[in-house]
Coordinates of N, CA and C and ligand atoms in Angstrom, one line a residue:
M4 N 111.2 210.0 180.6 CA 112.3 209.9 179.7 C 112.8 208.7 179.3
I5 N 113.1 208.8 177.7 CA 114.0 208.0 177.8 C 115.8 207.3 176.9
N6 N 116.4 206.8 177.1 CA 117.8 206.5 177.5 C 117.4 205.7 176.3
T7 N 117.3 206.6 175.0 CA 117.7 205.8 173.9 C 118.3 205.4 173.4
S8 N 119.8 206.0 173.5 CA 121.1 205.0 173.7 C 121.3 203.3 174.3
D9 N 120.5 203.4 175.4 CA 120.8 201.6 175.8 C 119.0 201.2 175.4
V10 N 118.5 201.9 174.7 CA 117.0 200.4 174.1 C 117.7 200.1 172.4
G11 N 118.4 201.0 171.5 CA 118.9 200.3 170.6 C 117.5 200.1 169.7
G12 N 116.6 200.1 170.0 CA 115.6 200.0 168.8 C 114.0 199.2 170.1
V13 N 112.4 199.8 169.3 CA 111.1 199.7 169.8 C 110.5 198.9 169.2
V14 N 111.0 196.9 168.9 CA 109.4 196.8 168.1 C 107.9 197.7 168.1
L15 N 107.3 198.7 166.7 CA 106.1 199.0 166.7 C 104.9 198.4 166.4
Y16 N 106.0 197.4 165.3 CA 105.2 196.5 164.9 C 105.1 194.8 164.6
S17 N 104.9 194.0 164.7 CA 104.8 193.0 164.9 C 104.0 192.0 164.5
D18 N 103.7 191.1 163.0 CA 103.0 189.7 163.5 C 104.4 188.4 162.7
A19 N 103.4 187.8 161.8 CA 104.8 185.8 161.4 C 106.1 186.8 160.8
D20 N 104.8 188.3 159.5 CA 106.3 188.0 158.7 C 106.3 189.1 158.0
H21 N 106.0 190.5 159.4 CA 106.4 191.5 159.5 C 106.6 192.6 160.7
K22 N 107.4 192.8 160.6 CA 107.0 194.1 161.7 C 108.1 195.3 161.1
F23 N 107.4 197.1 161.9 CA 107.5 197.8 162.3 C 108.8 197.9 163.6
I24 N 109.9 199.1 163.4 CA 110.6 198.8 163.6 C 111.6 200.5 164.4
W25 N 111.1 201.3 164.9 CA 111.7 202.4 166.0 C 113.6 202.2 166.4
L26 N 114.1 202.1 165.4 CA 115.8 202.2 165.3 C 116.6 202.9 166.1
G27 N 116.0 204.2 167.1 CA 116.7 204.2 168.1 C 116.5 206.2 167.9
A28 N 117.4 207.0 168.1 CA 117.4 208.1 168.5 C 118.8 208.6 168.8
E29 N 119.5 209.8 168.8 CA 120.5 210.3 169.5 C 120.0 210.0 171.0
S30 N 120.8 209.5 172.0 CA 119.7 209.5 172.4 C 120.0 211.7 173.2
K31 N 122.2 212.4 173.9 CA 121.9 213.2 173.8 C 121.9 214.1 172.1
Q32 N 121.6 215.7 172.6 CA 121.8 216.5 171.2 C 122.9 216.9 170.8
K33 N 123.6 216.3 169.5 CA 125.2 216.8 170.3 C 125.0 218.3 169.6
S34 N 126.2 218.9 169.7 CA 126.1 220.7 169.5 C 125.5 220.8 168.6
G35 N 124.3 221.7 167.7 CA 124.1 221.8 166.9 C 124.0 221.2 165.2
V36 N 123.0 219.6 166.0 CA 123.4 219.0 165.7 C 120.9 218.6 165.3
V37 N 120.4 218.6 164.8 CA 119.0 217.8 165.2 C 119.4 216.9 165.4
Q38 N 118.4 216.4 166.3 CA 118.1 214.8 166.6 C 117.4 214.1 165.5
T39 N 117.2 212.9 165.5 CA 116.9 212.4 164.0 C 116.6 211.4 164.4
M40 N 115.8 210.2 164.5 CA 115.1 209.0 164.3 C 115.2 208.1 162.9
Q41 N 115.3 207.1 162.8 CA 115.5 205.6 162.3 C 114.4 204.8 161.5
Y42 N 113.6 204.4 160.7 CA 113.0 203.0 161.7 C 114.1 202.0 160.3
L43 N 112.8 201.1 159.6 CA 113.1 199.9 160.0 C 112.8 198.8 159.2
I44 N 111.9 198.4 157.9 CA 111.0 197.2 158.2 C 111.1 196.2 157.9
I45 N 110.7 194.8 158.4 CA 111.2 193.9 157.9 C 109.8 193.9 157.4
D46 N 110.4 193.0 156.1 CA 108.5 191.8 155.6 C 109.2 190.3 154.9
K47 N 109.1 189.0 155.7 CA 109.4 188.2 155.5 C 110.4 188.1 155.0
G48 N 111.6 188.9 155.7 CA 113.5 188.9 156.1 C 114.0 189.7 155.4
K49 N 112.5 190.4 155.0 CA 114.3 191.3 153.4 C 113.4 193.0 154.5
G50 N 114.3 193.7 154.3 CA 114.4 194.5 155.4 C 114.1 196.4 154.7
I51 N 113.4 197.4 154.8 CA 113.5 198.8 153.9 C 113.6 199.0 155.2
L52 N 114.7 200.5 155.8 CA 114.6 201.0 155.8 C 114.3 202.5 155.1
L53 N 113.9 203.4 156.7 CA 113.2 204.9 156.0 C 113.9 206.1 156.8
D54 N 114.2 206.8 155.6 CA 115.2 208.1 156.6 C 116.5 207.7 157.3
P55 N 117.1 207.0 156.6 CA 118.9 206.1 157.6 C 119.2 207.8 157.2
G56 N 119.7 208.4 157.2 CA 120.4 209.4 157.9 C 121.8 209.5 157.1
G57 N 122.6 210.9 157.4 CA 124.0 211.5 157.5 C 124.7 210.5 157.9
V58 N 126.1 210.8 157.2 CA 126.9 210.2 157.6 C 127.7 210.6 159.1
H59 N 127.0 211.5 160.3 CA 127.5 211.4 161.6 C 126.9 210.2 161.9
L60 N 125.8 209.6 161.8 CA 124.7 208.7 162.9 C 125.2 207.4 161.6
F61 N 125.8 207.3 161.2 CA 126.3 206.4 159.7 C 126.3 204.5 161.2
P62 N 127.4 205.8 162.0 CA 128.0 203.9 162.5 C 126.4 203.2 163.4
R63 N 125.5 204.6 163.9 CA 124.6 204.2 164.9 C 124.1 203.3 164.4
V64 N 123.6 203.5 163.4 CA 122.1 203.5 162.7 C 123.3 201.7 161.7
V65 N 123.5 202.0 161.8 CA 124.4 200.3 161.1 C 124.3 199.0 162.1
A66 N 124.5 200.4 163.2 CA 125.1 198.8 164.3 C 123.1 198.3 165.3
S67 N 122.8 199.2 164.8 CA 120.9 199.4 164.9 C 120.5 198.3 164.5
V68 N 120.7 198.7 163.2 CA 120.5 197.8 162.2 C 120.8 195.8 162.4
S69 N 121.5 196.0 161.8 CA 121.9 194.7 162.8 C 122.0 193.9 163.9
R70 N 121.4 194.9 165.0 CA 120.8 193.3 165.9 C 119.1 192.9 165.8
Y71 N 118.6 193.1 164.0 CA 117.8 192.9 163.7 C 117.6 192.3 162.8
I72 N 118.2 192.4 161.3 CA 118.6 192.4 160.2 C 119.9 191.9 159.4
N73 N 120.7 191.2 159.0 CA 121.7 191.3 158.3 C 121.6 192.5 157.1
L74 N 122.6 192.9 156.8 CA 122.5 194.0 155.8 C 122.7 193.3 154.1
D75 N 122.5 192.3 154.5 CA 122.9 192.2 153.0 C 121.1 192.6 151.9
D76 N 119.5 192.0 152.8 CA 119.1 191.5 153.2 C 118.1 193.2 153.2
I77 N 118.8 194.3 153.1 CA 118.3 195.3 152.8 C 117.7 196.1 151.7
V78 N 117.1 195.6 151.2 CA 116.0 195.8 150.0 C 116.2 196.9 149.1
T79 N 114.9 197.7 150.4 CA 114.8 198.7 149.8 C 115.2 200.4 150.8
I80 N 115.7 201.4 150.6 CA 116.0 202.7 150.8 C 115.2 203.8 150.5
F81 N 114.1 204.1 151.5 CA 113.1 204.9 150.9 C 113.5 205.9 151.9
F82 N 113.4 208.1 150.6 CA 113.9 209.1 151.5 C 113.2 210.1 151.1
S83 N 112.8 210.3 152.7 CA 111.2 211.2 151.7 C 111.6 212.6 151.2
H84 N 112.8 212.8 152.1 CA 112.8 213.5 151.1 C 114.8 214.1 150.7
Q85 N 114.9 215.6 150.1 CA 116.1 215.9 149.6 C 117.1 216.6 151.1
D86 N 117.2 216.2 152.0 CA 117.8 216.4 153.3 C 119.3 215.7 153.3
P87 N 120.3 217.0 154.0 CA 121.1 216.1 154.2 C 120.7 215.0 155.0
D88 N 119.9 215.6 156.5 CA 119.7 214.5 157.4 C 118.9 213.1 157.7
V89 N 118.8 213.8 156.1 CA 117.7 211.8 155.2 C 119.2 211.2 155.1
S90 N 119.7 211.9 153.8 CA 119.8 211.4 152.4 C 121.3 211.6 152.3
S91 N 122.3 212.6 153.1 CA 123.6 212.5 152.8 C 124.7 210.8 153.0
G92 N 124.4 210.3 153.9 CA 124.8 208.4 153.9 C 124.6 208.2 152.5
I93 N 123.7 208.2 151.5 CA 123.8 208.2 150.9 C 124.0 206.6 149.9
A94 N 126.2 207.4 149.8 CA 126.9 206.4 148.5 C 127.6 205.5 150.1
L95 N 127.2 205.8 151.4 CA 127.9 204.6 152.6 C 126.8 203.3 152.2
W96 N 125.2 203.8 152.7 CA 124.0 202.9 152.5 C 124.2 202.0 150.9
L97 N 124.8 202.5 150.2 CA 125.2 201.6 148.8 C 125.5 201.0 148.4
G98 N 126.4 201.2 149.5 CA 127.5 200.3 149.5 C 128.1 199.5 151.0
V99 N 127.3 198.8 151.2 CA 126.5 198.1 152.3 C 125.9 196.6 152.2
T100 N 125.1 197.4 151.8 CA 123.0 196.7 151.1 C 123.7 196.6 149.9
Q101 N 122.6 196.1 148.9 CA 122.3 195.8 147.7 C 121.1 196.8 147.2
A102 N 120.5 197.9 148.0 CA 119.0 198.2 148.2 C 119.3 199.3 146.7
S103 N 117.9 199.7 146.4 CA 117.7 200.5 146.5 C 117.0 201.7 147.1
I104 N 117.0 202.7 146.1 CA 116.7 204.0 147.1 C 115.1 204.1 146.4
Y105 N 114.2 205.0 147.1 CA 113.3 205.4 146.5 C 113.6 206.8 146.6
I106 N 113.1 207.3 146.0 CA 113.2 209.6 146.0 C 111.9 209.3 145.3
S107 N 112.6 211.0 145.6 CA 111.4 212.2 144.7 C 112.3 212.6 143.5
E108 N 111.6 212.3 142.6 CA 112.3 212.3 141.2 C 112.7 213.9 141.0
L109 N 112.4 215.4 141.4 CA 113.1 216.4 142.2 C 114.1 216.3 142.2
W110 N 115.1 215.9 143.1 CA 116.1 215.0 143.6 C 117.6 213.5 142.9
I111 N 116.9 213.0 142.7 CA 117.5 212.8 142.2 C 119.0 213.5 141.1
R112 N 119.3 214.1 140.9 CA 120.5 215.1 139.9 C 121.3 215.5 141.3
F113 N 120.7 215.3 142.0 CA 121.3 216.1 143.9 C 122.5 215.3 143.9
L114 N 121.7 214.2 144.1 CA 122.1 213.0 145.6 C 123.3 213.1 145.0
P115 N 124.2 212.7 144.2 CA 125.2 212.8 143.3 C 125.8 213.5 144.0
H116 N 125.5 214.4 144.7 CA 126.6 215.3 144.9 C 127.2 214.8 146.3
F117 N 126.3 213.7 147.2 CA 126.8 213.4 148.6 C 127.3 212.5 148.4
G118 N 128.4 211.4 147.1 CA 129.2 211.1 147.6 C 128.6 209.8 145.5
I119 N 129.3 208.6 146.1 CA 129.5 208.5 144.5 C 127.5 207.8 144.1
V120 N 127.5 207.4 143.9 CA 125.7 206.9 143.6 C 125.9 206.5 142.3
D121 N 125.2 204.9 141.7 CA 125.1 204.6 141.0 C 123.4 205.1 140.1
P122 N 123.2 205.3 140.2 CA 121.9 206.0 139.7 C 120.9 204.7 139.1
V123 N 121.6 203.6 138.5 CA 120.3 202.4 138.4 C 120.0 202.0 139.2
R124 N 120.1 202.3 141.1 CA 119.8 202.2 142.5 C 119.2 202.9 142.3
V125 N 118.7 204.2 142.2 CA 117.8 205.6 142.5 C 116.8 205.6 141.8
K126 N 115.0 205.1 142.3 CA 114.4 205.2 141.7 C 113.2 205.9 141.9
P127 N 112.6 206.6 140.9 CA 112.9 208.3 141.5 C 110.4 207.6 141.6
I128 N 110.2 208.4 142.4 CA 108.8 207.1 143.0 C 107.7 207.8 141.6
E129 N 108.1 209.5 140.9 CA 106.5 209.5 140.6 C 106.9 208.9 139.8
K130 N 107.4 208.2 139.2 CA 107.7 207.2 137.8 C 107.2 205.0 138.7
T131 N 107.6 204.9 139.8 CA 107.8 204.1 139.8 C 106.1 203.4 140.8
G132 N 104.4 204.6 140.8 CA 104.0 204.6 140.7 C 103.6 204.3 142.2
K133 N 102.5 204.1 143.1 CA 102.0 204.7 144.0 C 102.3 203.5 145.2
F134 N 102.4 202.0 145.1 CA 102.2 201.0 145.8 C 103.4 200.7 145.3
L135 N 104.6 199.9 146.5 CA 105.6 199.0 146.4 C 104.7 197.6 147.5
T136 N 104.9 196.2 146.8 CA 104.2 195.3 147.3 C 105.7 194.6 147.8
L137 N 105.6 194.2 148.6 CA 106.6 193.2 149.3 C 105.9 192.0 149.4
P138 N 108.0 191.1 150.3 CA 107.1 189.8 149.9 C 106.5 189.1 151.1
S139 N 105.5 189.9 151.7 CA 104.5 188.4 151.7 C 102.9 189.1 151.0
G140 N 103.2 190.0 150.6 CA 101.9 190.8 149.8 C 101.1 191.7 149.8
A141 N 101.6 191.9 151.4 CA 101.7 194.1 152.1 C 102.0 194.5 151.3
R142 N 101.5 195.8 151.7 CA 101.9 196.7 150.5 C 102.4 198.3 150.8
M143 N 102.9 199.3 150.9 CA 103.2 200.9 151.3 C 103.1 201.4 150.0
Q144 N 102.7 203.1 151.1 CA 101.4 203.9 149.8 C 102.6 204.5 149.8
F145 N 102.9 205.2 148.5 CA 104.2 207.1 148.7 C 102.7 207.6 148.9
I146 N 102.8 208.6 149.5 CA 101.9 209.5 150.1 C 102.7 210.8 150.0
P147 N 101.8 211.7 148.6 CA 102.3 213.0 148.6 C 102.2 213.3 149.0
S148 N 102.9 214.1 149.3 CA 104.1 215.7 150.7 C 104.1 216.4 150.6
H149 N 104.5 218.2 148.9 CA 105.2 218.3 148.7 C 104.3 219.3 149.6
F150 N 105.8 220.3 149.6 CA 105.8 221.5 150.2 C 105.7 220.9 152.1
M151 N 105.7 220.1 152.5 CA 105.8 219.3 154.2 C 107.1 219.4 154.3
H152 N 108.0 219.7 154.1 CA 108.3 220.5 153.9 C 109.0 221.2 152.6
S153 N 109.7 220.4 151.5 CA 110.5 220.7 150.9 C 109.2 220.0 150.4
P154 N 109.7 220.9 148.5 CA 109.3 220.4 147.6 C 108.5 219.5 147.0
G155 N 109.6 218.2 147.2 CA 109.2 216.8 146.7 C 109.4 216.3 147.6
N156 N 108.6 215.7 148.2 CA 108.3 215.0 149.6 C 107.7 213.8 149.4
Y157 N 107.6 213.3 150.6 CA 107.2 212.3 150.0 C 106.6 210.9 151.9
S158 N 106.0 210.9 152.2 CA 105.5 210.4 153.4 C 105.4 208.6 152.4
L159 N 104.7 207.9 154.3 CA 105.5 206.3 153.3 C 103.6 205.7 154.4
Y160 N 103.0 204.8 153.4 CA 102.0 204.4 154.4 C 102.4 202.7 154.5
D161 N 102.5 202.3 155.4 CA 102.8 200.4 155.7 C 101.0 200.2 155.7
E162 N 100.3 199.5 154.9 CA 99.3 199.5 155.2 C 98.9 197.7 156.4
R163 N 99.6 197.2 155.8 CA 99.7 196.8 157.1 C 100.2 196.0 158.7
S164 N 101.4 197.2 159.3 CA 101.4 197.9 160.8 C 100.1 199.0 161.1
R165 N 99.7 199.7 159.3 CA 98.7 201.0 159.5 C 99.8 201.8 160.5
I166 N 100.8 201.6 160.0 CA 101.6 202.8 160.9 C 102.5 203.9 159.2
L167 N 101.9 204.7 159.7 CA 102.6 206.1 158.6 C 103.8 207.0 159.1
F168 N 105.3 206.4 158.5 CA 106.1 207.0 158.3 C 105.9 207.8 157.3
S169 N 105.5 209.6 157.9 CA 105.3 211.0 158.3 C 106.8 211.5 157.6
G170 N 108.3 211.1 158.6 CA 109.6 211.8 157.6 C 109.5 213.1 158.7
D171 N 109.5 214.3 157.8 CA 109.8 216.4 158.7 C 107.9 216.3 159.2
I172 N 106.7 215.7 159.2 CA 106.0 216.1 159.1 C 105.9 215.9 160.1
G173 N 105.6 216.3 161.3 CA 105.3 215.7 162.9 C 106.3 215.9 163.5
G174 N 108.0 215.8 163.1 CA 109.1 216.7 163.7 C 108.9 217.9 165.0
G175 N 109.0 217.3 165.6 CA 109.8 218.2 166.9 C 111.2 218.5 167.4
V176 N 111.1 219.6 167.8 CA 112.5 218.8 168.3 C 112.5 219.1 170.6
F177 N 113.3 218.3 170.4 CA 112.8 218.7 172.3 C 114.0 219.7 172.9
D178 N 114.1 219.9 174.2 CA 115.5 220.5 174.2 C 116.0 218.9 175.6
E179 N 117.1 220.0 176.0 CA 117.7 218.9 175.5 C 117.6 217.9 177.3
G180 N 117.7 217.2 177.3 CA 117.3 215.8 178.0 C 116.2 215.5 178.7
K181 N 114.9 215.8 177.9 CA 113.8 216.4 177.8 C 113.2 215.5 176.3
E182 N 113.4 214.1 176.3 CA 113.3 213.9 175.3 C 112.6 212.4 175.0
E183 N 111.4 212.6 175.1 CA 110.9 211.4 174.9 C 110.0 210.4 174.0
L184 N 109.6 209.3 173.6 CA 109.7 208.4 172.0 C 108.3 208.9 171.8
Y185 N 107.0 208.6 172.7 CA 105.9 209.0 172.3 C 105.5 209.4 172.7
A186 N 105.0 210.8 171.5 CA 103.3 212.1 172.7 C 103.1 211.5 172.8
D187 N 102.5 211.0 174.2 CA 101.0 210.3 174.1 C 100.4 212.1 175.3
D188 N 100.8 212.7 175.3 CA 100.0 214.2 176.0 C 99.7 215.0 174.6
F189 N 99.5 215.0 174.2 CA 100.0 216.0 172.0 C 99.1 217.8 173.3
Q190 N 99.0 217.9 174.4 CA 98.6 219.5 174.5 C 100.3 220.2 175.0
K191 N 101.1 218.7 175.7 CA 102.3 219.1 176.9 C 102.9 219.0 175.3
H192 N 103.1 218.2 173.7 CA 103.4 218.6 173.1 C 103.9 219.1 172.0
I193 N 102.0 220.4 172.3 CA 103.1 221.3 171.3 C 103.6 222.2 170.9
P194 N 104.4 222.2 171.8 CA 105.7 223.3 171.6 C 106.9 222.9 171.2
V195 N 106.7 221.1 171.7 CA 107.9 220.6 171.2 C 107.4 221.2 169.8
I196 N 106.7 221.0 168.4 CA 106.8 220.8 167.4 C 105.9 222.1 166.9
E197 N 105.6 223.0 167.6 CA 105.1 224.2 166.9 C 105.9 225.1 165.9
G198 N 107.1 224.9 166.6 CA 108.4 226.2 165.4 C 108.3 225.8 165.0
F199 N 109.2 224.2 164.2 CA 109.1 223.7 163.6 C 108.5 223.6 162.4
H200 N 106.5 223.6 162.7 CA 105.9 223.4 161.0 C 105.8 224.4 160.9
K201 N 104.8 225.9 161.9 CA 105.6 227.0 161.6 C 105.6 227.4 160.5
R202 N 107.2 227.3 160.6 CA 108.7 227.8 159.6 C 108.2 227.2 158.5
L203 N 108.3 225.3 159.0 CA 108.7 224.8 157.7 C 108.0 223.9 156.6
I204 N 106.6 223.6 157.6 CA 105.7 224.0 156.5 C 104.6 224.7 155.9
A205 N 104.4 225.0 154.3 CA 104.8 225.9 152.9 C 103.3 227.0 153.8
S206 N 102.0 226.4 154.0 CA 101.2 226.5 154.5 C 99.7 225.6 155.1
N207 N 99.3 226.6 155.5 CA 98.1 226.1 156.2 C 97.0 224.6 154.9
A208 N 97.7 225.3 153.5 CA 96.1 224.3 153.1 C 96.8 223.4 152.2
V209 N 98.1 223.7 151.6 CA 99.6 222.0 152.1 C 99.4 221.4 153.1
A210 N 98.6 221.7 153.7 CA 99.2 220.8 156.0 C 97.7 220.6 155.2
R211 N 96.9 220.7 155.1 CA 95.9 220.6 155.5 C 95.3 219.5 154.0
R212 N 96.1 219.2 152.8 CA 95.8 218.9 151.6 C 96.9 217.5 152.0
W213 N 97.3 216.6 152.8 CA 98.0 216.2 153.3 C 97.4 214.7 155.1
V214 N 96.8 216.8 155.3 CA 96.0 215.9 156.4 C 94.3 214.7 156.0
D215 N 94.2 215.5 154.5 CA 92.9 215.3 154.5 C 93.3 213.9 154.0
I216 N 93.9 213.2 153.5 CA 94.8 212.0 152.6 C 95.1 211.0 154.1
V217 N 96.2 211.7 155.3 CA 96.1 210.6 155.8 C 94.8 210.7 156.5
Q218 N 94.1 211.6 157.1 CA 92.6 210.7 157.7 C 91.4 209.8 156.9
A219 N 91.5 209.7 156.0 CA 91.1 208.5 154.8 C 92.2 207.2 155.0
L220 N 93.7 207.1 155.6 CA 94.0 206.5 155.4 C 94.0 205.1 157.3
N221 N 93.1 206.7 158.4 CA 92.9 207.3 159.6 C 94.5 204.9 160.3
P222 N 95.5 205.7 160.1 CA 97.0 205.1 160.7 C 96.3 205.2 161.9
D223 N 97.5 204.2 162.9 CA 97.2 203.2 164.4 C 98.2 204.4 164.3
I224 N 99.8 204.9 164.4 CA 100.6 205.1 164.7 C 101.4 205.6 163.6
I225 N 101.5 207.5 163.9 CA 102.5 207.9 163.0 C 103.8 208.9 163.2
A226 N 104.5 208.0 162.0 CA 105.8 208.1 163.1 C 107.5 208.5 161.7
P227 N 107.3 210.1 163.4 CA 108.5 211.3 162.6 C 109.7 210.9 162.9
Q228 N 111.1 211.8 162.0 CA 111.2 211.6 162.0 C 112.6 212.3 162.3
H229 N 111.9 213.6 163.4 CA 112.6 214.3 164.4 C 111.0 213.9 165.5
G230 N 111.9 214.0 166.8 CA 111.2 214.8 167.4 C 110.4 212.8 168.4
A231 N 109.2 212.7 169.0 CA 107.5 211.6 169.3 C 107.1 211.0 168.0
I232 N 107.1 209.8 168.6 CA 105.8 209.3 168.4 C 104.3 209.1 168.2
F233 N 103.3 209.8 167.4 CA 101.9 209.2 167.7 C 101.8 207.6 167.7
R234 N 101.1 208.1 169.0 CA 99.2 206.6 168.6 C 98.2 207.0 169.2
G235 N 98.1 206.4 169.6 CA 96.3 206.5 169.9 C 95.6 207.5 170.1
A236 N 95.1 207.9 170.5 CA 94.6 209.1 171.4 C 95.8 210.5 169.6
S237 N 96.4 210.4 170.0 CA 97.8 211.4 170.1 C 98.2 211.7 168.7
V238 N 96.5 211.1 167.6 CA 96.7 210.3 166.2 C 96.1 211.9 165.4
K239 N 95.1 211.4 166.3 CA 93.9 212.6 166.0 C 93.8 213.7 166.1
A240 N 94.1 214.4 167.5 CA 95.0 215.4 168.0 C 95.7 216.4 166.7
F241 N 96.9 215.6 166.7 CA 97.8 215.7 166.5 C 97.4 216.5 164.4
L242 N 96.5 215.0 163.9 CA 95.7 215.8 162.5 C 95.4 217.0 162.0
A243 N 94.1 217.3 164.4 CA 93.8 218.3 164.2 C 93.9 219.4 164.8
W244 N 95.5 219.8 165.4 CA 96.2 220.5 165.4 C 96.7 221.3 164.0
L245 N 97.1 220.5 163.5 CA 98.0 220.2 161.9 C 96.7 221.3 161.1
S246 N 96.3 219.7 160.7 CA 95.3 221.2 159.8 C 94.4 222.7 159.7
T247 N 94.4 223.0 161.0 CA 94.0 224.0 161.5 C 95.1 225.4 162.2
L248 N 96.2 224.6 160.9 CA 98.1 226.0 161.7 C 98.2 226.6 160.5
Q249 N 97.7 228.2 161.1 CA 99.1 229.2 159.9 C 100.3 229.5 159.9
C250 N 101.1 228.2 159.0 CA 102.5 228.6 159.0 C 103.1 228.7 157.6
G251 N 103.7 229.3 157.9 CA 103.6 229.2 156.4 C 104.8 230.0 155.6
I252 N 103.8 229.9 154.2 CA 103.0 232.8 153.9 C 101.8 232.6 153.9
D253 N 101.8 231.8 154.9 CA 100.2 232.4 156.1 C 100.7 233.2 156.4
L254 N 102.2 233.0 157.4 CA 102.4 233.9 158.2 C 103.5 234.9 157.7
L255 N 103.4 235.3 156.0 CA 104.8 235.8 155.9 C 105.0 237.3 156.3
D256 N 104.4 238.2 157.4 CA 105.4 239.0 158.1 C 106.4 238.6 159.3
N257 N 105.4 237.3 159.9 CA 106.6 237.0 160.6 C 108.2 236.3 160.6
W258 N 108.9 236.3 159.5 CA 109.8 236.0 158.5 C 110.2 237.0 157.9
Y259 N 109.8 237.8 157.6 CA 110.2 239.5 157.2 C 110.2 240.5 157.3
K260 N 109.9 240.3 159.0 CA 110.0 240.9 160.1 C 111.5 241.8 160.3
E261 N 111.9 242.5 161.2 CA 113.4 243.2 160.9 C 113.9 242.3 163.0
Ligands
FE2_25 FE1 113.8 218.8 156.1
FE2_26 FE1 114.1 215.9 159.0

């Protein structure tokens, strides 16, 4: 078990120009609030923040980020989708950084409902192209993840570190006090992620579409926004499990039963 509040962050990948950092998570589930994890990529001194989250997380995430990089050097913020646990802090982040925001074009018109947003700084992924090139020349790839669960959803693959940030995909909810940073025993981890995926992923057909793309990328690590990080054998085990999972409308009777 990991006391995440004391850790403040874990560097998942590091070379001379490039780092991929797990920024922490709430160490205790606040009642009624889903636990979230944030990540920071630093490439040649410039920062990319992944799903930095909402208002109530803001002070913790700012403190974690500031251990690694000056806020002025955050140039990009990626939102996997529109949910408040991902993006409701947008007005605060636009205020303390110079960053541009990348999100599916489906959600651009909804973001101002989270606060004052400068539209020039918000980029629709469908229009920006598949790759984001970083100062070192390394690339990040936007991976379509639609209907998993959001209809306008992306994962982000960092080619240099071989880490896939998967947003809600792979996410799980631990019982209080049972949080782990890594899902190294995949079989043991299934109960943590099963309910989340069965209810939130639209169907096995979309899950398989995403798994096919990700298996071709062959990432070393899959880092979700909730739950625990997959590495080593648990990456392939998770993808195999997801590719056969019956979920969403495959289980329609489950969600409509009395
Ligand atoms: Fe979500
Ligand atoms: Fe989420």
